[in-house]
PDB file of C-alpha atoms in Angstrom:
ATOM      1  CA  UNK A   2    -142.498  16.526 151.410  1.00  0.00           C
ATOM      2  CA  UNK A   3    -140.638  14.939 149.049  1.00  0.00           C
ATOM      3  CA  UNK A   4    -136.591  15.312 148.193  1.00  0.00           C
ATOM      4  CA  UNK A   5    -137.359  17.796 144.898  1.00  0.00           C
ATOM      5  CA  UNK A   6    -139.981  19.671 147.245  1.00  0.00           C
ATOM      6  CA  UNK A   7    -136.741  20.520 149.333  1.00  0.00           C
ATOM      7  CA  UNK A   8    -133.313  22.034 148.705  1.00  0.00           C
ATOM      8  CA  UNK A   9    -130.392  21.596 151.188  1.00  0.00           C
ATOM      9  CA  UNK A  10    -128.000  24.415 151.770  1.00  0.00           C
ATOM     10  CA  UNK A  11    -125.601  24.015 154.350  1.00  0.00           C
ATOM     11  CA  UNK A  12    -127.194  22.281 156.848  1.00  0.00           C
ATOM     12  CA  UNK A  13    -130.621  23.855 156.632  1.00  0.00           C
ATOM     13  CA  UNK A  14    -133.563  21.539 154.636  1.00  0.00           C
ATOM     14  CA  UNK A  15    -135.466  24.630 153.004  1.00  0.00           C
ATOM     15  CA  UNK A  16    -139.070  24.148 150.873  1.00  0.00           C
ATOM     16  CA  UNK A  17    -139.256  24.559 147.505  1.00  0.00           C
ATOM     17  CA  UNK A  18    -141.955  27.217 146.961  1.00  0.00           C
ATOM     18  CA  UNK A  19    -144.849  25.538 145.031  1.00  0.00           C
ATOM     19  CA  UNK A  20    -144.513  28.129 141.898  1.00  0.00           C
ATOM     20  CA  UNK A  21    -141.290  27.206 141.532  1.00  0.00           C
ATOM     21  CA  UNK A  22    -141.648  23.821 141.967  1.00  0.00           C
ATOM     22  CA  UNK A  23    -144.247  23.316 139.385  1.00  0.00           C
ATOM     23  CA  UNK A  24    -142.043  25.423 137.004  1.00  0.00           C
ATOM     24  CA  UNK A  25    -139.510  22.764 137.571  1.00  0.00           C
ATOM     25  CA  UNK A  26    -142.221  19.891 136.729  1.00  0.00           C
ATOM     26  CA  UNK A  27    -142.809  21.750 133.967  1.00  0.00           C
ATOM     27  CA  UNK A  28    -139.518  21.993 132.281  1.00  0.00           C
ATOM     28  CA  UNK A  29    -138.402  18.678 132.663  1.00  0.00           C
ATOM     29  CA  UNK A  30    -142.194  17.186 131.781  1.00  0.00           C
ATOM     30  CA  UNK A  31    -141.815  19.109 128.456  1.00  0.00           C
ATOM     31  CA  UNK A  32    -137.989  17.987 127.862  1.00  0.00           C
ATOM     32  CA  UNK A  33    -139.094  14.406 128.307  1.00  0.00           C
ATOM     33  CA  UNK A  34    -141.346  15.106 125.485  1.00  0.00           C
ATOM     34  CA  UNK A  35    -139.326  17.091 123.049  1.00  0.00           C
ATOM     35  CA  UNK A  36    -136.580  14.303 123.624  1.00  0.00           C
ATOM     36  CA  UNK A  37    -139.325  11.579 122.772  1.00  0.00           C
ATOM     37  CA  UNK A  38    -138.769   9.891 126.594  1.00  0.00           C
ATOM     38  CA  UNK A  39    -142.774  10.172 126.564  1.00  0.00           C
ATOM     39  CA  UNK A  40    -143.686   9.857 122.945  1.00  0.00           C
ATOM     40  CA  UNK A  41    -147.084  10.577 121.406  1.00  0.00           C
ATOM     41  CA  UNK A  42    -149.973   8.856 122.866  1.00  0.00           C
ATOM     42  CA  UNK A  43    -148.131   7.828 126.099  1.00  0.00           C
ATOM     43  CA  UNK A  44    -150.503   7.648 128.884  1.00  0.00           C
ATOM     44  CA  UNK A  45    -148.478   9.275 131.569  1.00  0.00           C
ATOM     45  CA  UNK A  46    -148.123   6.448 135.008  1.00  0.00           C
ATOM     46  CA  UNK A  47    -148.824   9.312 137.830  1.00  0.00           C
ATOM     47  CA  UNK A  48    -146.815   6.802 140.637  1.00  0.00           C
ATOM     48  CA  UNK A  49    -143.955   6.503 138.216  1.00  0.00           C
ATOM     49  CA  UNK A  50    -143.415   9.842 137.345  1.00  0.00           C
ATOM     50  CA  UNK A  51    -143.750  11.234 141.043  1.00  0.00           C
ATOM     51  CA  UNK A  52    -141.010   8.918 142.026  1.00  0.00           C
ATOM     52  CA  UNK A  53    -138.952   9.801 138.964  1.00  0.00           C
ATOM     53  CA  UNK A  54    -138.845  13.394 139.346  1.00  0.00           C
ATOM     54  CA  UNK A  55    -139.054  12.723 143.503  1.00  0.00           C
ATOM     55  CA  UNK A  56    -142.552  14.881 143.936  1.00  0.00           C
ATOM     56  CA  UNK A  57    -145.811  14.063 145.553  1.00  0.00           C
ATOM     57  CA  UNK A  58    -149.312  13.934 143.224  1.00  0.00           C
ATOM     58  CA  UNK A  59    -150.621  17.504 143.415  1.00  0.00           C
ATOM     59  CA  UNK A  60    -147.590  19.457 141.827  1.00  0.00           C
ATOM     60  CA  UNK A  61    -147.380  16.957 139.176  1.00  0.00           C
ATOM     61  CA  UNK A  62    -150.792  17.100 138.248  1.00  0.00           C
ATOM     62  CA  UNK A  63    -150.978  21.226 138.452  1.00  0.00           C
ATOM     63  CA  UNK A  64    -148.239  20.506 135.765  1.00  0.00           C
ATOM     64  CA  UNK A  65    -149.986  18.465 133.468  1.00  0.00           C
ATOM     65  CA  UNK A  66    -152.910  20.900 133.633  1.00  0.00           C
ATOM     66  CA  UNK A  67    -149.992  23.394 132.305  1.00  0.00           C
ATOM     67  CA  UNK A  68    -148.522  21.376 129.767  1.00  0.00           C
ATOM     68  CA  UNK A  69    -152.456  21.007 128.259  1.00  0.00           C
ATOM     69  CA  UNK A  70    -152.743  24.841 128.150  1.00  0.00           C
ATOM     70  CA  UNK A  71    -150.079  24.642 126.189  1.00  0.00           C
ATOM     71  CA  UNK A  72    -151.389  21.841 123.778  1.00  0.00           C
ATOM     72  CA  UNK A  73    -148.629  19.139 125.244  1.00  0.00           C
ATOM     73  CA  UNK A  74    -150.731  16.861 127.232  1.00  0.00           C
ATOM     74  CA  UNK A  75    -154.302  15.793 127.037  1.00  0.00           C
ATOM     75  CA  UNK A  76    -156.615  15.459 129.927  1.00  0.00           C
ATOM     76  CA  UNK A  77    -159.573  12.742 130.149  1.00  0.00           C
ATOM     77  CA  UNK A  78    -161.701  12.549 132.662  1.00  0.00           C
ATOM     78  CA  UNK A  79    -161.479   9.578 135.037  1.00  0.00           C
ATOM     79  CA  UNK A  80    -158.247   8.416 132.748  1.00  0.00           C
ATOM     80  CA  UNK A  81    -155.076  11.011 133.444  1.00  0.00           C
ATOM     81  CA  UNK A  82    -153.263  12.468 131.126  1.00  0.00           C
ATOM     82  CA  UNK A  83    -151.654  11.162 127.718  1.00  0.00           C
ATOM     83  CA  UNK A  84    -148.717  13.172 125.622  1.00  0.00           C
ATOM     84  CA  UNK A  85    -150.919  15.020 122.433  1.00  0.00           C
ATOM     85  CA  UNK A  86    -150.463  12.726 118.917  1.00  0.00           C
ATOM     86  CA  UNK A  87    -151.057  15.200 116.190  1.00  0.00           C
ATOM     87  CA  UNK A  88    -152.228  14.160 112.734  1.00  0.00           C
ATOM     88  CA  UNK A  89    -150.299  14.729 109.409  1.00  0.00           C
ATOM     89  CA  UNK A  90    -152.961  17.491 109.153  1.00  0.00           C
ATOM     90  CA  UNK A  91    -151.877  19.439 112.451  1.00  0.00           C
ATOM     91  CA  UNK A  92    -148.177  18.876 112.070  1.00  0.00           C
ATOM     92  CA  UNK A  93    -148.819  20.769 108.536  1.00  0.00           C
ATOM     93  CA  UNK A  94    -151.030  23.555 109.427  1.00  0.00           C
ATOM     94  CA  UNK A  95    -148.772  24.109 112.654  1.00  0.00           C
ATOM     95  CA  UNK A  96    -145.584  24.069 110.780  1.00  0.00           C
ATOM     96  CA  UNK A  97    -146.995  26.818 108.838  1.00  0.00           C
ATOM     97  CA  UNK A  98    -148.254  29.089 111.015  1.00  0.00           C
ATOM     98  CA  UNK A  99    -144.751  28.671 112.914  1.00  0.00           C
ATOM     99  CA  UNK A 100    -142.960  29.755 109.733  1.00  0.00           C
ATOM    100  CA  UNK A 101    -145.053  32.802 109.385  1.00  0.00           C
ATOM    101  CA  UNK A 102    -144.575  33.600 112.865  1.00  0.00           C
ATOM    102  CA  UNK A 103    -140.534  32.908 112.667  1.00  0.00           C
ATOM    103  CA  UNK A 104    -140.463  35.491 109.387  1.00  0.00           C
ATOM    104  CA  UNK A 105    -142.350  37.901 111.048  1.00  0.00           C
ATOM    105  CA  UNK A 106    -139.551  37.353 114.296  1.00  0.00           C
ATOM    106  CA  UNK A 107    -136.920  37.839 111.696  1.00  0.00           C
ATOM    107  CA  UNK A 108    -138.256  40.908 109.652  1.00  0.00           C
ATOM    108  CA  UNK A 109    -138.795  42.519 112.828  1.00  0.00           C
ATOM    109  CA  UNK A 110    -135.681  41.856 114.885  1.00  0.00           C
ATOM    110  CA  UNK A 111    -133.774  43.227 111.825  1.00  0.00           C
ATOM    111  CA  UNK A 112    -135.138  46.217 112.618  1.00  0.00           C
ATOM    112  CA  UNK A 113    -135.468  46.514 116.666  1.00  0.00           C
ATOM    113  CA  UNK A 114    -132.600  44.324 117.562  1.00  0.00           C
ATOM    114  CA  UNK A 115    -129.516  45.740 119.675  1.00  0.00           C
ATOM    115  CA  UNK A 116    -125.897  45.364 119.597  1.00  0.00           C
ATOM    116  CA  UNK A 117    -125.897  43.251 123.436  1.00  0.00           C
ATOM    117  CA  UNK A 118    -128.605  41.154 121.730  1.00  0.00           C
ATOM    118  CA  UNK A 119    -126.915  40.277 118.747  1.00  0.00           C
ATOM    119  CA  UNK A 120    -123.737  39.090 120.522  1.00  0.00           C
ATOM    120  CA  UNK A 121    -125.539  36.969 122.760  1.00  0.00           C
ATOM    121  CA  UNK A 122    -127.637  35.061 120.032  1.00  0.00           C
ATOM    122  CA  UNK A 123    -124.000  35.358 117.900  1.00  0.00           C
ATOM    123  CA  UNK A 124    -122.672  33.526 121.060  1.00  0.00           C
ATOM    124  CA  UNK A 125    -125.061  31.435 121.795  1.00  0.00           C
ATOM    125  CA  UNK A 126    -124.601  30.114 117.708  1.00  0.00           C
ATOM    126  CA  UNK A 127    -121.195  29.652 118.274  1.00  0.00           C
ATOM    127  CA  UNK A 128    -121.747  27.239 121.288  1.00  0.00           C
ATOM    128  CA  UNK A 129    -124.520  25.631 119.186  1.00  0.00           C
ATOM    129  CA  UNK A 130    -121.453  24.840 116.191  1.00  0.00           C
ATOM    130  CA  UNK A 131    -119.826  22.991 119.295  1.00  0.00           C
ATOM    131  CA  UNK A 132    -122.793  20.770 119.752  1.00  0.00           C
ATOM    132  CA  UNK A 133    -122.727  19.254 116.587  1.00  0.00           C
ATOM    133  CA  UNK A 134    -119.343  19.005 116.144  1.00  0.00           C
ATOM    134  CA  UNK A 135    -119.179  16.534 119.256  1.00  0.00           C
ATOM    135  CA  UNK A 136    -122.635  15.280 117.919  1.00  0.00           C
ATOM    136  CA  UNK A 137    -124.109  16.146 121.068  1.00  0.00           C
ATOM    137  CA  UNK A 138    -128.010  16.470 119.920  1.00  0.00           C
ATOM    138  CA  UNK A 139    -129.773  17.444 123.436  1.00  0.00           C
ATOM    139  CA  UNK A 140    -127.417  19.990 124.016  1.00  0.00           C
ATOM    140  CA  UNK A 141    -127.709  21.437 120.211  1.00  0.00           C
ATOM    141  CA  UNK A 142    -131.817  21.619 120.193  1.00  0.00           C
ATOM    142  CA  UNK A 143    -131.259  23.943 123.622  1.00  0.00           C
ATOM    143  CA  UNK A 144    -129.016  26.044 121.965  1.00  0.00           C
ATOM    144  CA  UNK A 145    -130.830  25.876 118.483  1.00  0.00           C
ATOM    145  CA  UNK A 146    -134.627  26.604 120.668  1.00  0.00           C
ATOM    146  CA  UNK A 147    -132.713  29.624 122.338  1.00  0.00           C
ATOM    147  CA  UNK A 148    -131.334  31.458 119.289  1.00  0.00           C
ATOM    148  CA  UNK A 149    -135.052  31.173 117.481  1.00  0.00           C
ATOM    149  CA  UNK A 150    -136.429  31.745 121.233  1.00  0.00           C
ATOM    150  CA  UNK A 151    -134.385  35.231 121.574  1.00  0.00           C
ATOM    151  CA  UNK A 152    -134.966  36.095 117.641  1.00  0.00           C
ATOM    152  CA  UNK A 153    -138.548  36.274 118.541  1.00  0.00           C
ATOM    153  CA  UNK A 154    -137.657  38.694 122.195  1.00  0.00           C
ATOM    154  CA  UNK A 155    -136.018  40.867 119.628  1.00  0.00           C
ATOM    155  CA  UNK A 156    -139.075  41.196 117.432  1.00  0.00           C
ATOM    156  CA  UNK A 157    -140.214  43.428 120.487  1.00  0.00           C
ATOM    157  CA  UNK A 158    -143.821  42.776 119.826  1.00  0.00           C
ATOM    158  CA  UNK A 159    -146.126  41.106 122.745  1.00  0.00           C
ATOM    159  CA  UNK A 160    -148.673  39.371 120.737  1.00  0.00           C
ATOM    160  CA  UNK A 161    -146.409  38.037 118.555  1.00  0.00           C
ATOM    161  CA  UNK A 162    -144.196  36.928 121.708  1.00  0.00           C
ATOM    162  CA  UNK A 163    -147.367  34.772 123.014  1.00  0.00           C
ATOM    163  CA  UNK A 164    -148.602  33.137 119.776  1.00  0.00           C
ATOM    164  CA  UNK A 165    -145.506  32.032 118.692  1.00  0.00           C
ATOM    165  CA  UNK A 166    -144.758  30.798 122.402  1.00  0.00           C
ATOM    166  CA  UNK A 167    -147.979  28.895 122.546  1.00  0.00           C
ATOM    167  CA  UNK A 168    -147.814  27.453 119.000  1.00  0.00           C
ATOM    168  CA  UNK A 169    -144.595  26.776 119.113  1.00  0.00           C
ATOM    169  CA  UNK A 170    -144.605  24.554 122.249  1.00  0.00           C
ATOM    170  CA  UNK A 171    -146.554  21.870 120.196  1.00  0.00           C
ATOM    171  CA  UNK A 172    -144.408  20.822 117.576  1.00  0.00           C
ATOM    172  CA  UNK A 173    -140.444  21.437 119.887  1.00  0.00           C
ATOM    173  CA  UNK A 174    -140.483  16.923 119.784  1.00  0.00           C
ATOM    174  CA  UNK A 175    -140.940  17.337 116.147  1.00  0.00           C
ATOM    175  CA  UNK A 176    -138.355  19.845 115.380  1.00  0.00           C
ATOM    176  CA  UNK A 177    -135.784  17.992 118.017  1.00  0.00           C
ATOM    177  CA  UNK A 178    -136.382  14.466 115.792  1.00  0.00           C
ATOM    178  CA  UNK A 179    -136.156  16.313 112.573  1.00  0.00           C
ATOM    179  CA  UNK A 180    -131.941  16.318 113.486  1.00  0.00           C
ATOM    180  CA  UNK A 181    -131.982  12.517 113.808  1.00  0.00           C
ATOM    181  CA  UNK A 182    -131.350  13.003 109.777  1.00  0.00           C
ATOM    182  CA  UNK A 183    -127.176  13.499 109.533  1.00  0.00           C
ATOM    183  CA  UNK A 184    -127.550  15.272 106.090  1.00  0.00           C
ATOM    184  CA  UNK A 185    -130.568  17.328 107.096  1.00  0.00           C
ATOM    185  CA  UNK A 186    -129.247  18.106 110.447  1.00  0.00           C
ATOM    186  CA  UNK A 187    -126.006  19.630 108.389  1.00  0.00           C
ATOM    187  CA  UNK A 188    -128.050  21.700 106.222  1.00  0.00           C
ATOM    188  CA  UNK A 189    -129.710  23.045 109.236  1.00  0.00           C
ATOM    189  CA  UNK A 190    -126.613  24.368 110.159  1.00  0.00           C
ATOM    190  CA  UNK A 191    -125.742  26.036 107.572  1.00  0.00           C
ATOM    191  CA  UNK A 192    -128.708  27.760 107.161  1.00  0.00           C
ATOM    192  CA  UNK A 193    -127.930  28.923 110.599  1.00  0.00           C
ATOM    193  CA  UNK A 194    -124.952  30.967 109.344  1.00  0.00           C
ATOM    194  CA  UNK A 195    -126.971  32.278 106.782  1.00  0.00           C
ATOM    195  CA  UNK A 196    -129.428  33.070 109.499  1.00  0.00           C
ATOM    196  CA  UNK A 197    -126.732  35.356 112.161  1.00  0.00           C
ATOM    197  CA  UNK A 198    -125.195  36.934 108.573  1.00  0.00           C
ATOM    198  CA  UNK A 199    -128.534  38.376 107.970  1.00  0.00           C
ATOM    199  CA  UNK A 200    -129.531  39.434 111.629  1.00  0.00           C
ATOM    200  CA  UNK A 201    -125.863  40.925 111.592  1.00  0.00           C
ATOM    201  CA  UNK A 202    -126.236  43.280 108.416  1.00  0.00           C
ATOM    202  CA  UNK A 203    -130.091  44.122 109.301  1.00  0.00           C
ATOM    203  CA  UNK A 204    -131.217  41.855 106.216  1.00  0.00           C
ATOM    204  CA  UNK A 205    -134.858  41.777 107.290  1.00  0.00           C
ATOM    205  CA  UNK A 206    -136.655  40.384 104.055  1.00  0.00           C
ATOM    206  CA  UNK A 207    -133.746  38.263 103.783  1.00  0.00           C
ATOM    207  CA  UNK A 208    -133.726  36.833 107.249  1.00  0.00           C
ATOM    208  CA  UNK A 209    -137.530  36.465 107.382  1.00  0.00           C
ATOM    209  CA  UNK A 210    -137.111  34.393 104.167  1.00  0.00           C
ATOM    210  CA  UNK A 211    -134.506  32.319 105.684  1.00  0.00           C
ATOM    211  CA  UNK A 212    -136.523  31.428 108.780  1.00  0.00           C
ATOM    212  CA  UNK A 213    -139.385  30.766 107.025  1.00  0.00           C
ATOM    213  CA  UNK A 214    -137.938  28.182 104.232  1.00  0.00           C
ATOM    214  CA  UNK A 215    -136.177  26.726 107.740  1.00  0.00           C
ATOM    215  CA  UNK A 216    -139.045  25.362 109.434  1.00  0.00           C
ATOM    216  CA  UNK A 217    -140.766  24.635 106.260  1.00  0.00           C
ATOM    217  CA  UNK A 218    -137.746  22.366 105.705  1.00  0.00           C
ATOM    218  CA  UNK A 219    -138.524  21.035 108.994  1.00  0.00           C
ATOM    219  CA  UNK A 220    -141.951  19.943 108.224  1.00  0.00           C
ATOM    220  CA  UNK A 221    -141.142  18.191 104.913  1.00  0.00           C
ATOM    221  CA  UNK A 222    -138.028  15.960 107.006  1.00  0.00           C
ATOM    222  CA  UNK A 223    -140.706  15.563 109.746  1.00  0.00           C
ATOM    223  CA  UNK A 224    -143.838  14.508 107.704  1.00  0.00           C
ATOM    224  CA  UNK A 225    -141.474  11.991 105.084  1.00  0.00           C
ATOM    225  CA  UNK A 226    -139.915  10.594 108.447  1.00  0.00           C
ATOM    226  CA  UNK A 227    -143.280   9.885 109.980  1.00  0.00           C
ATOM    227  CA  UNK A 228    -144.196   8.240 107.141  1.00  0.00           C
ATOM    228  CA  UNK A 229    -141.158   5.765 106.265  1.00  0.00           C
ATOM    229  CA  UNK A 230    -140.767   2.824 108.402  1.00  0.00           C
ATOM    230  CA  UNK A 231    -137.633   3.316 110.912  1.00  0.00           C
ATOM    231  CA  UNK A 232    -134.564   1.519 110.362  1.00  0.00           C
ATOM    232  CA  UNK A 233    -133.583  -0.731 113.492  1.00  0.00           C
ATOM    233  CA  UNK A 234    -130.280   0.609 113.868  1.00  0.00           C
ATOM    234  CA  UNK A 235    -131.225   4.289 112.957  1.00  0.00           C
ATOM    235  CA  UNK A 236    -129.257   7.408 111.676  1.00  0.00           C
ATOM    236  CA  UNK A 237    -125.960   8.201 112.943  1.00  0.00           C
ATOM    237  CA  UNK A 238    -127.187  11.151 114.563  1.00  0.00           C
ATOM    238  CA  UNK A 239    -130.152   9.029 116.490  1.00  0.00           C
ATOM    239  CA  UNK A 240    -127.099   6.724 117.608  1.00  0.00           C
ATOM    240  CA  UNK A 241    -124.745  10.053 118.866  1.00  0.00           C
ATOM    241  CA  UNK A 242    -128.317  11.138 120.929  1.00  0.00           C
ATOM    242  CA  UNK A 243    -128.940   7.602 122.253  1.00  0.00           C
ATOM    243  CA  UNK A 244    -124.703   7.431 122.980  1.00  0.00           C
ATOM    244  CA  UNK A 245    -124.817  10.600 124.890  1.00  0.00           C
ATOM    245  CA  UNK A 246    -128.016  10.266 126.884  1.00  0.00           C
ATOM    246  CA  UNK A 247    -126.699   6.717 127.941  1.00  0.00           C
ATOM    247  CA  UNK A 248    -123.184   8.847 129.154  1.00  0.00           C
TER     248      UNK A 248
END
């Protein structure tokens, strides 16, 4: 058993159940992708990784089979496992179902939201402002994933919960990268504020509308970045993310 199998506490050594465990595989896996650690196309090095994240083979790889449910990884017989590359085509058509999905959130939450759940997603906003004052990108995207994330909780609708979940798994590396644009990433803030004013006064159409131009925003940055060739030195906010991943 390996040291992330096991938690000390005290001076007992106790097991990691393997639910758990894989959960844990899980999260970090899909960080490493949303933060571009394992970009698109990577074929994923099963001995590295278990000694990176200190597991043995068979949790790892009941995670991978997990992250390809939910369109992150693909699986090839005989060859492992490589992180999904999605074509100009499927970043499109993804983007837009997400922003139907996201309006949908909106219109709804307007209207089923309550007064504990709009302070924490008004909180949560307010500790997102923080982030990008300091420039801090990783710990923005959380923040920014959470306040969409409990937008859609507050639609209160099941089916709605699961598609969007699902979907919107596949493009969180896009949406992260789409902040590596100073100007853009500024806008997006703003139209955050916009965003909690309309949740706040119950502005359903308006919010929905919001939400929806958002992400559509999100693929045009995305789909124009992929498509210019990178500057060596990058934005300023790609040098803030690569400052404070390297502190």
């Amino acid at each position: 058993m390996t040291a992330f199998e096991q938690v000390e506490t005290g001076a007992t050594l106790v097991s990691v159940k393997p639910q758990a465990l894989r959960g844990a595989i899980v999260e970090q896996l899909q960080q490493m992708i949303v933060e571009g650690a394992l970009a698109p196309g990577t074929r994923l090095n099963e001995r590295r990784l278990c000694e990176q994240l200190g597991v043995s083979r068979t949790p790892l790889r009941e995670a991978f089979m997990v992250l390809a449910a939910k369109g992150l990884l693909e699986l090839l017989p005989n060859r492992g496992a490589i992180v999904v590359q999605m074509s100009i085509d499927d970043i499109a058509h993804t983007f837009e179902v997400v922003a139907g999905l996201e309006a949908l959130s909106g219109e709804l939450a307007c209207a089923r939201i309550t007064a504990p759940e709009l302070a924490e997603i008004r909180a949560l906003h307010y500790e997102m402002l923080a982030c990008h004052a300091r420039r801090d990108l990783p710990g923005y995207y959380k923040l920014n994933y959470a306040i969409h994330d409990a937008i859609n909780r507050s639609a209160r609708n099941h089916v709605l919960r699961q598609t969007y979940s699902t979907i919107n798994s596949r493009i969180q590396s896009l949406r992260f990268r789409s902040n590596f644009n100073q100007d853009k990433w500024d806008t997006a803030v703003r139209e955050h504020g916009q965003m909690m004013d309309a949740l706040a006064t119950r502005d359903g159409a308006g919010l929905a509308s919001i939400l929806k131009g958002h992400v559509l925003t999100k693929c045009q940055v995305v789909i124009a970045d992929l498509g210019s060739p990178r500057k060596a030195t990058g934005s300023s906010a790609q040098r803030a993310y690569r400052t404070n991943r390297l502190t």
